[in-house]
PDB file of C-alpha atoms in Angstrom:
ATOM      1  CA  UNK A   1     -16.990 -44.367 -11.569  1.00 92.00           C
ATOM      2  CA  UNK A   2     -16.396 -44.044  -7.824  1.00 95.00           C
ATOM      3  CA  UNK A   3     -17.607 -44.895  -4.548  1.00 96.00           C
ATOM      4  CA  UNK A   4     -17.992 -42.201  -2.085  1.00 97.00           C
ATOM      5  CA  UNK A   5     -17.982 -43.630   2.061  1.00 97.00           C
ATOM      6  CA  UNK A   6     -19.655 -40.564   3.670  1.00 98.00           C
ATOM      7  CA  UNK A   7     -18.988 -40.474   7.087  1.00 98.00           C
ATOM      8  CA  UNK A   8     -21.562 -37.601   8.887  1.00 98.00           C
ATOM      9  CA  UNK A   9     -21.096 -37.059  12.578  1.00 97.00           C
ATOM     10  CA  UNK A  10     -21.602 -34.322  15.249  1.00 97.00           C
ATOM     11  CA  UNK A  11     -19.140 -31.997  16.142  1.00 97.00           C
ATOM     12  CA  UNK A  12     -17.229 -32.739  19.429  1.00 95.00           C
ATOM     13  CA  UNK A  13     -18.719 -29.891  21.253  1.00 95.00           C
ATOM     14  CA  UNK A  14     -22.567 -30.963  20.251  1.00 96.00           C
ATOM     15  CA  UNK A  15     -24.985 -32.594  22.752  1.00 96.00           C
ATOM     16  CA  UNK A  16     -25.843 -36.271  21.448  1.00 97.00           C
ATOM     17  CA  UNK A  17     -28.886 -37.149  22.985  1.00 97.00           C
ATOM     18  CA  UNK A  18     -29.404 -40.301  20.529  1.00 96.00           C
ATOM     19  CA  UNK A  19     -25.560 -41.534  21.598  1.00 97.00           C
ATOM     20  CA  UNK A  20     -26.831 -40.833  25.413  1.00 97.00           C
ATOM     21  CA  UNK A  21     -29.755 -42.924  24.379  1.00 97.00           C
ATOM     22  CA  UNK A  22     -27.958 -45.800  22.955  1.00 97.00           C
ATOM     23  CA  UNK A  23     -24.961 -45.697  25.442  1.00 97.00           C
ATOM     24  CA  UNK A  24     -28.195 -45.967  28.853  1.00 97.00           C
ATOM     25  CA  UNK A  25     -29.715 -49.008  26.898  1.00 97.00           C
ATOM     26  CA  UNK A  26     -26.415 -50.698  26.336  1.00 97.00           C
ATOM     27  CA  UNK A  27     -25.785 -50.199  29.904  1.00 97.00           C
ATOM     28  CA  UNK A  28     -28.901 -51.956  30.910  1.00 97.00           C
ATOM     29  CA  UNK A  29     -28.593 -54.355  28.822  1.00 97.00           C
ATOM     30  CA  UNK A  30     -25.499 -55.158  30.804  1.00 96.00           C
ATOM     31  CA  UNK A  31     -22.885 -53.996  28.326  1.00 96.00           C
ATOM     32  CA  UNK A  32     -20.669 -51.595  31.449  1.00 95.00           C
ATOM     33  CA  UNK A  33     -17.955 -52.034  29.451  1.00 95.00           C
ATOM     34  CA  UNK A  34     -19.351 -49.294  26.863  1.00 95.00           C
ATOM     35  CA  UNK A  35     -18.217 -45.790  27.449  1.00 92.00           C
ATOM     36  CA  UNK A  36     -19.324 -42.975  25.207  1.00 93.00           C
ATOM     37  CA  UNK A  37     -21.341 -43.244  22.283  1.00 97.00           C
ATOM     38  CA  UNK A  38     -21.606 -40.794  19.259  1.00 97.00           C
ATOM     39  CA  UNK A  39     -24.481 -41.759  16.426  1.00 97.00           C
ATOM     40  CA  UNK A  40     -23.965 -40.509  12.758  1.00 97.00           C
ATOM     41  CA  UNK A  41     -24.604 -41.334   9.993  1.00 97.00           C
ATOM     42  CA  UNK A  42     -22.999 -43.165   7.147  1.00 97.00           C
ATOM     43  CA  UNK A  43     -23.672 -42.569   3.345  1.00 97.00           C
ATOM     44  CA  UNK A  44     -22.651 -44.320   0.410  1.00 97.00           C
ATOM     45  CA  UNK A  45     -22.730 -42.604  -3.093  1.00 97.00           C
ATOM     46  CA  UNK A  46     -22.002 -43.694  -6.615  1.00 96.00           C
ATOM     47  CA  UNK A  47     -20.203 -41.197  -8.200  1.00 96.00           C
ATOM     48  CA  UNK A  48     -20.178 -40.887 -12.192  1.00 95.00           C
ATOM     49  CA  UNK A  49     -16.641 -38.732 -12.993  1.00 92.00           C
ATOM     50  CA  UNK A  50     -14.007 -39.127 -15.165  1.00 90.00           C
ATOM     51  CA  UNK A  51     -11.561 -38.341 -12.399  1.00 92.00           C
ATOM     52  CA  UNK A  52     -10.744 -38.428  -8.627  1.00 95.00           C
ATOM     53  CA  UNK A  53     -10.458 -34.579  -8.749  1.00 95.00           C
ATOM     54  CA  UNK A  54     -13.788 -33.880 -10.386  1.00 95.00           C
ATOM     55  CA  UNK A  55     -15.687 -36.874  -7.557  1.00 96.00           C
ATOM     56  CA  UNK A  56     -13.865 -35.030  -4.632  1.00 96.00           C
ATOM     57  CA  UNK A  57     -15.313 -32.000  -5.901  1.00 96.00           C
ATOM     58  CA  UNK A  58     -18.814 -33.369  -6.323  1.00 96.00           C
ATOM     59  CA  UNK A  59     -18.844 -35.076  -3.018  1.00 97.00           C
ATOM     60  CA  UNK A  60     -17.653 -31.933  -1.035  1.00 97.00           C
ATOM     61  CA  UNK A  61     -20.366 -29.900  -2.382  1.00 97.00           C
ATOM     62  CA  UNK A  62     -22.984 -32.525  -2.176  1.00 96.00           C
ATOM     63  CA  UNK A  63     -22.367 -32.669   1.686  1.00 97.00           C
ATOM     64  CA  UNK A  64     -21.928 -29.243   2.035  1.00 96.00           C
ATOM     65  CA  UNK A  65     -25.524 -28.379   0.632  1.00 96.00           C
ATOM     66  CA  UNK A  66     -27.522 -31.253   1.379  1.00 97.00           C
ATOM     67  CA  UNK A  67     -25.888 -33.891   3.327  1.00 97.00           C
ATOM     68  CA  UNK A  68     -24.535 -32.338   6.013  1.00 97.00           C
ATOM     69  CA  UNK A  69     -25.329 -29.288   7.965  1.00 96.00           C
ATOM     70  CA  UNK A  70     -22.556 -27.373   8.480  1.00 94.00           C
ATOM     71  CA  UNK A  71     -23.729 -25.815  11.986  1.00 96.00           C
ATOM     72  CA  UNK A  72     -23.566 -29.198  14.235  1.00 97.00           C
ATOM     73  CA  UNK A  73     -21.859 -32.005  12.112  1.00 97.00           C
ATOM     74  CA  UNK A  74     -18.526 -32.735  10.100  1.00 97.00           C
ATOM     75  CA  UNK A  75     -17.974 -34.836   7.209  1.00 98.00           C
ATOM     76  CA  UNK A  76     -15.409 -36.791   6.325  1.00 97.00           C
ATOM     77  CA  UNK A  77     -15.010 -39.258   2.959  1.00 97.00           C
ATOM     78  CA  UNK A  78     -12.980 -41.461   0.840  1.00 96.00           C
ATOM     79  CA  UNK A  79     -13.419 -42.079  -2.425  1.00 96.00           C
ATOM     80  CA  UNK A  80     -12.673 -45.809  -4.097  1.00 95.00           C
ATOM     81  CA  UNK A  81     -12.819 -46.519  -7.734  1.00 94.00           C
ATOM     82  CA  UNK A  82     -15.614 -49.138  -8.923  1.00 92.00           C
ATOM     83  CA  UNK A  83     -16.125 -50.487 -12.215  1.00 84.00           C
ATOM     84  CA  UNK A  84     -19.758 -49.151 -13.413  1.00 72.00           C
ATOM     85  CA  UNK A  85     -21.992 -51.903 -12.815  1.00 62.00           C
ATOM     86  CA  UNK A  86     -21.176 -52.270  -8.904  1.00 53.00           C
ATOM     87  CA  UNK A  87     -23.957 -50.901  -7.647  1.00 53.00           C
ATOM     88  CA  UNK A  88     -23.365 -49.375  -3.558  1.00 47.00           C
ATOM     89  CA  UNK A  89     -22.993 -51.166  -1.298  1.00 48.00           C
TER      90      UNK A  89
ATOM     91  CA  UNK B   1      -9.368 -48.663  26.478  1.00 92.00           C
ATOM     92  CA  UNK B   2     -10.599 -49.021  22.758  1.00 95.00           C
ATOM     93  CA  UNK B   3     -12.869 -47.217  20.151  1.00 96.00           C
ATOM     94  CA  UNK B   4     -15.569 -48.931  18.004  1.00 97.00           C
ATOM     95  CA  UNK B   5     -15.997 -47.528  14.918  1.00 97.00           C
ATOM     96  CA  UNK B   6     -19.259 -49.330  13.687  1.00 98.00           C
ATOM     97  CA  UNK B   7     -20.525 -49.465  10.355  1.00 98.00           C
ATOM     98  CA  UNK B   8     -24.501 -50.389   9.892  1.00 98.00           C
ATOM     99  CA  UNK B   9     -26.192 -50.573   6.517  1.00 97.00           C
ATOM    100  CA  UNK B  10     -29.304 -52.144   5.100  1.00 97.00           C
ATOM    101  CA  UNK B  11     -28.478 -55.363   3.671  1.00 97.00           C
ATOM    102  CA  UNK B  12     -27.963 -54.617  -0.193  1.00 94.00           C
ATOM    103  CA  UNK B  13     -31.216 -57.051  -1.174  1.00 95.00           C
ATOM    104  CA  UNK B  14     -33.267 -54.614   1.071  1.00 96.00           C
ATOM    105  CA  UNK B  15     -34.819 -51.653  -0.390  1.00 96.00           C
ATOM    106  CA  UNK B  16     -33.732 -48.160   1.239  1.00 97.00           C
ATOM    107  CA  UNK B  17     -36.357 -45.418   0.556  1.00 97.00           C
ATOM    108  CA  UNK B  18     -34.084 -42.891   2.703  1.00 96.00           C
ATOM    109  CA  UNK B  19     -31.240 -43.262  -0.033  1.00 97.00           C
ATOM    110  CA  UNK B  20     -34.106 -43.096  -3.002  1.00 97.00           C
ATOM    111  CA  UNK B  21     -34.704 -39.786  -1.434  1.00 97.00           C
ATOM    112  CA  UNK B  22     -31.512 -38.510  -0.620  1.00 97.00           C
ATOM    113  CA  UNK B  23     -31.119 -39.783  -4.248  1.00 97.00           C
ATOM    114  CA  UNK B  24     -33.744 -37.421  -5.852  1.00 97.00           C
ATOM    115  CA  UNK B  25     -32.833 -34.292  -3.972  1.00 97.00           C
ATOM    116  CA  UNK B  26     -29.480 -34.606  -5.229  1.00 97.00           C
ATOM    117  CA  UNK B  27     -30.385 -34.421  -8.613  1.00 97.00           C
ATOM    118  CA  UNK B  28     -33.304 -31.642  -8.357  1.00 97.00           C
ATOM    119  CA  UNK B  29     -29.648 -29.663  -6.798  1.00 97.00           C
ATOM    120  CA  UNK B  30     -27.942 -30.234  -9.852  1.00 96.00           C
ATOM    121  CA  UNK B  31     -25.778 -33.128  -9.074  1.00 96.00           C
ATOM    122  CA  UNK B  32     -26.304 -35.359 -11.703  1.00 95.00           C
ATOM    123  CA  UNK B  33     -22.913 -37.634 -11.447  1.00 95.00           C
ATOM    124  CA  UNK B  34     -24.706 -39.008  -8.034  1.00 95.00           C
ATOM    125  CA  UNK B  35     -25.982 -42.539  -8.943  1.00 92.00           C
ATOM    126  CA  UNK B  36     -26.886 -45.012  -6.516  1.00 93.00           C
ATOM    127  CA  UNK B  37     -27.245 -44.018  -2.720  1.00 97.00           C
ATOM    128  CA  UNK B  38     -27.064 -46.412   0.313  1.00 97.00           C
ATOM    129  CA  UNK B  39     -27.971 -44.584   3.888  1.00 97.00           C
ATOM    130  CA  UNK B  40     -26.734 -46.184   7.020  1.00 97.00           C
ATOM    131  CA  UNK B  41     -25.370 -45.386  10.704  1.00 97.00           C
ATOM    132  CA  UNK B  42     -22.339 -44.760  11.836  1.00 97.00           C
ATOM    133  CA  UNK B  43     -21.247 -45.553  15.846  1.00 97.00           C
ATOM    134  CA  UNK B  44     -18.322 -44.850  17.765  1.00 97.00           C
ATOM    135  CA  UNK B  45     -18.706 -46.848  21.152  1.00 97.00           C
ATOM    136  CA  UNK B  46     -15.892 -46.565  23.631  1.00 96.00           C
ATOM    137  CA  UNK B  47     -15.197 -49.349  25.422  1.00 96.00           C
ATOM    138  CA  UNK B  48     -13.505 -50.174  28.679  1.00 95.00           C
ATOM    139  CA  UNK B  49     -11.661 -53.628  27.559  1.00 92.00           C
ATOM    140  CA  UNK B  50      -8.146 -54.665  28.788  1.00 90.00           C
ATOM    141  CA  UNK B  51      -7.657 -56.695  25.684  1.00 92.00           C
ATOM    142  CA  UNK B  52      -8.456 -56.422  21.478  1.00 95.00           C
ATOM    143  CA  UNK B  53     -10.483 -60.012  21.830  1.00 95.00           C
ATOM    144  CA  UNK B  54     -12.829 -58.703  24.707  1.00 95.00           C
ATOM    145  CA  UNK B  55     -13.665 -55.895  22.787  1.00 96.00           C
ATOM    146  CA  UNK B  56     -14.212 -57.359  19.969  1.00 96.00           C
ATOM    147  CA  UNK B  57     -16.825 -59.991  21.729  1.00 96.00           C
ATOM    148  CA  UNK B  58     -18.147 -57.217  23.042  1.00 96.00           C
ATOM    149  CA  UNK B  59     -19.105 -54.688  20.811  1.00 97.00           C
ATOM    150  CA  UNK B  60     -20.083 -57.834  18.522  1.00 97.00           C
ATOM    151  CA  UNK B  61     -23.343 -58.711  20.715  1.00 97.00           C
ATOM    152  CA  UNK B  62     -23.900 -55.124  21.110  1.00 96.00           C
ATOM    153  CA  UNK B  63     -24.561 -55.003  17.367  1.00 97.00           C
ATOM    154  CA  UNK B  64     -26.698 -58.318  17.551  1.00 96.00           C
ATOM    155  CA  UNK B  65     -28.156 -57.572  20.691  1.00 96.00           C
ATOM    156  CA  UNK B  66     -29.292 -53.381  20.204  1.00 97.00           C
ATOM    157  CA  UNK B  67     -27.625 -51.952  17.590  1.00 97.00           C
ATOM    158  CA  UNK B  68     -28.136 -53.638  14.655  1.00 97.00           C
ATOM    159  CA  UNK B  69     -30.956 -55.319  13.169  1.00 96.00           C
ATOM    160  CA  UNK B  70     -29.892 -58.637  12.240  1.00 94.00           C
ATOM    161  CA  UNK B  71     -32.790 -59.213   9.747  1.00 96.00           C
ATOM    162  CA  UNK B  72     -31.997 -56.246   7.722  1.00 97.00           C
ATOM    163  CA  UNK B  73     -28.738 -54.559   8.649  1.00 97.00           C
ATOM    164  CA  UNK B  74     -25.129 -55.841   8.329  1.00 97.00           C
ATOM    165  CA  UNK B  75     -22.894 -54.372  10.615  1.00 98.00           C
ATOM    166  CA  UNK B  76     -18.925 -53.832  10.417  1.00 97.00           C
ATOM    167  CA  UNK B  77     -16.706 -52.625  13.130  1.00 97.00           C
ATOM    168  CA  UNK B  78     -13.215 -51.509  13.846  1.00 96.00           C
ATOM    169  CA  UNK B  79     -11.437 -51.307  16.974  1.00 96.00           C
ATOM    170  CA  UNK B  80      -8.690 -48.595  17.599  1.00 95.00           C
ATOM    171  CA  UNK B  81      -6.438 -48.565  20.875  1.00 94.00           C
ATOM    172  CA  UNK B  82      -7.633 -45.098  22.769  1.00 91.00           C
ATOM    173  CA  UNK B  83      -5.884 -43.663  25.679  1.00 85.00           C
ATOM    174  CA  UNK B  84      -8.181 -43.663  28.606  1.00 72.00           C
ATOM    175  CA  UNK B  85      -8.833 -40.245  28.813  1.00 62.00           C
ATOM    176  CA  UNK B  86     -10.222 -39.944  24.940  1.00 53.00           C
ATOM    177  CA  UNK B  87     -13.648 -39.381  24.637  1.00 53.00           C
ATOM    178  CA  UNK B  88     -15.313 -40.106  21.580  1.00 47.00           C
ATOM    179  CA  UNK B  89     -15.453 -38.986  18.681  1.00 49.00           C
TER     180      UNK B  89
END
């Protein structure tokens, strides 16, 4: 059993009007010190495989069909090894 | 000049109908080794600090102050040294 930390975030060259957003509140809030801001998202996923191999496999596809669109956003994960009642997070 | 990388997820006692879902399309596309699923956001925030401990005070009220929701969300952040000229992500 593993844990897969999804992280989801816009590609570099891709307007983010929600970090724009965040980064024009935090500056009225009084927060100058903030400089950019990029929003994505984070995913956890239990993962039921015998092996690292076979969960790297899984998760790859998983964010390459559903999670993820491949157009505007990268994915990265890691995968850590849970014993099968942990329940995420 | 540092990076945030921020971490926010629903507290693990509060329900998340956005990972129930994410969830039950992963299994109607055939991944069936996909058990539990926990949905939360992911920040980077630069941020103009001369030192580790002012960033860190920092980008901690942001997360209490705006980012975060304190009676629902835990948040998590690490800070990585950036040259000045790094944008983020």
């Amino acid at each position: 059993m593993y844990q897969a930390r999804i992280h989801i975030t816009l590609k570099p060259t891709v307007n983010d009007p929600q970090g724009v957003t965040v980064l024009s509140s935090l500056h009225r809030l009084g927060f100058n010190s903030a400089g950019d801001v990029r929003v994505g998202k984070f995913l956890l996923v239990n993962i039921d495989a015998t092996d690292r191999a076979k969960a790297e496999v899984a998760v790859t596809e998983m964010c390459q069909k559903l999670l993820a669109n491949p157009v505007i956003e990268d994915f990265t994960f890691d995968l850590e090894e849970i014993s099968a009642s942990k329940s995420a997070p």
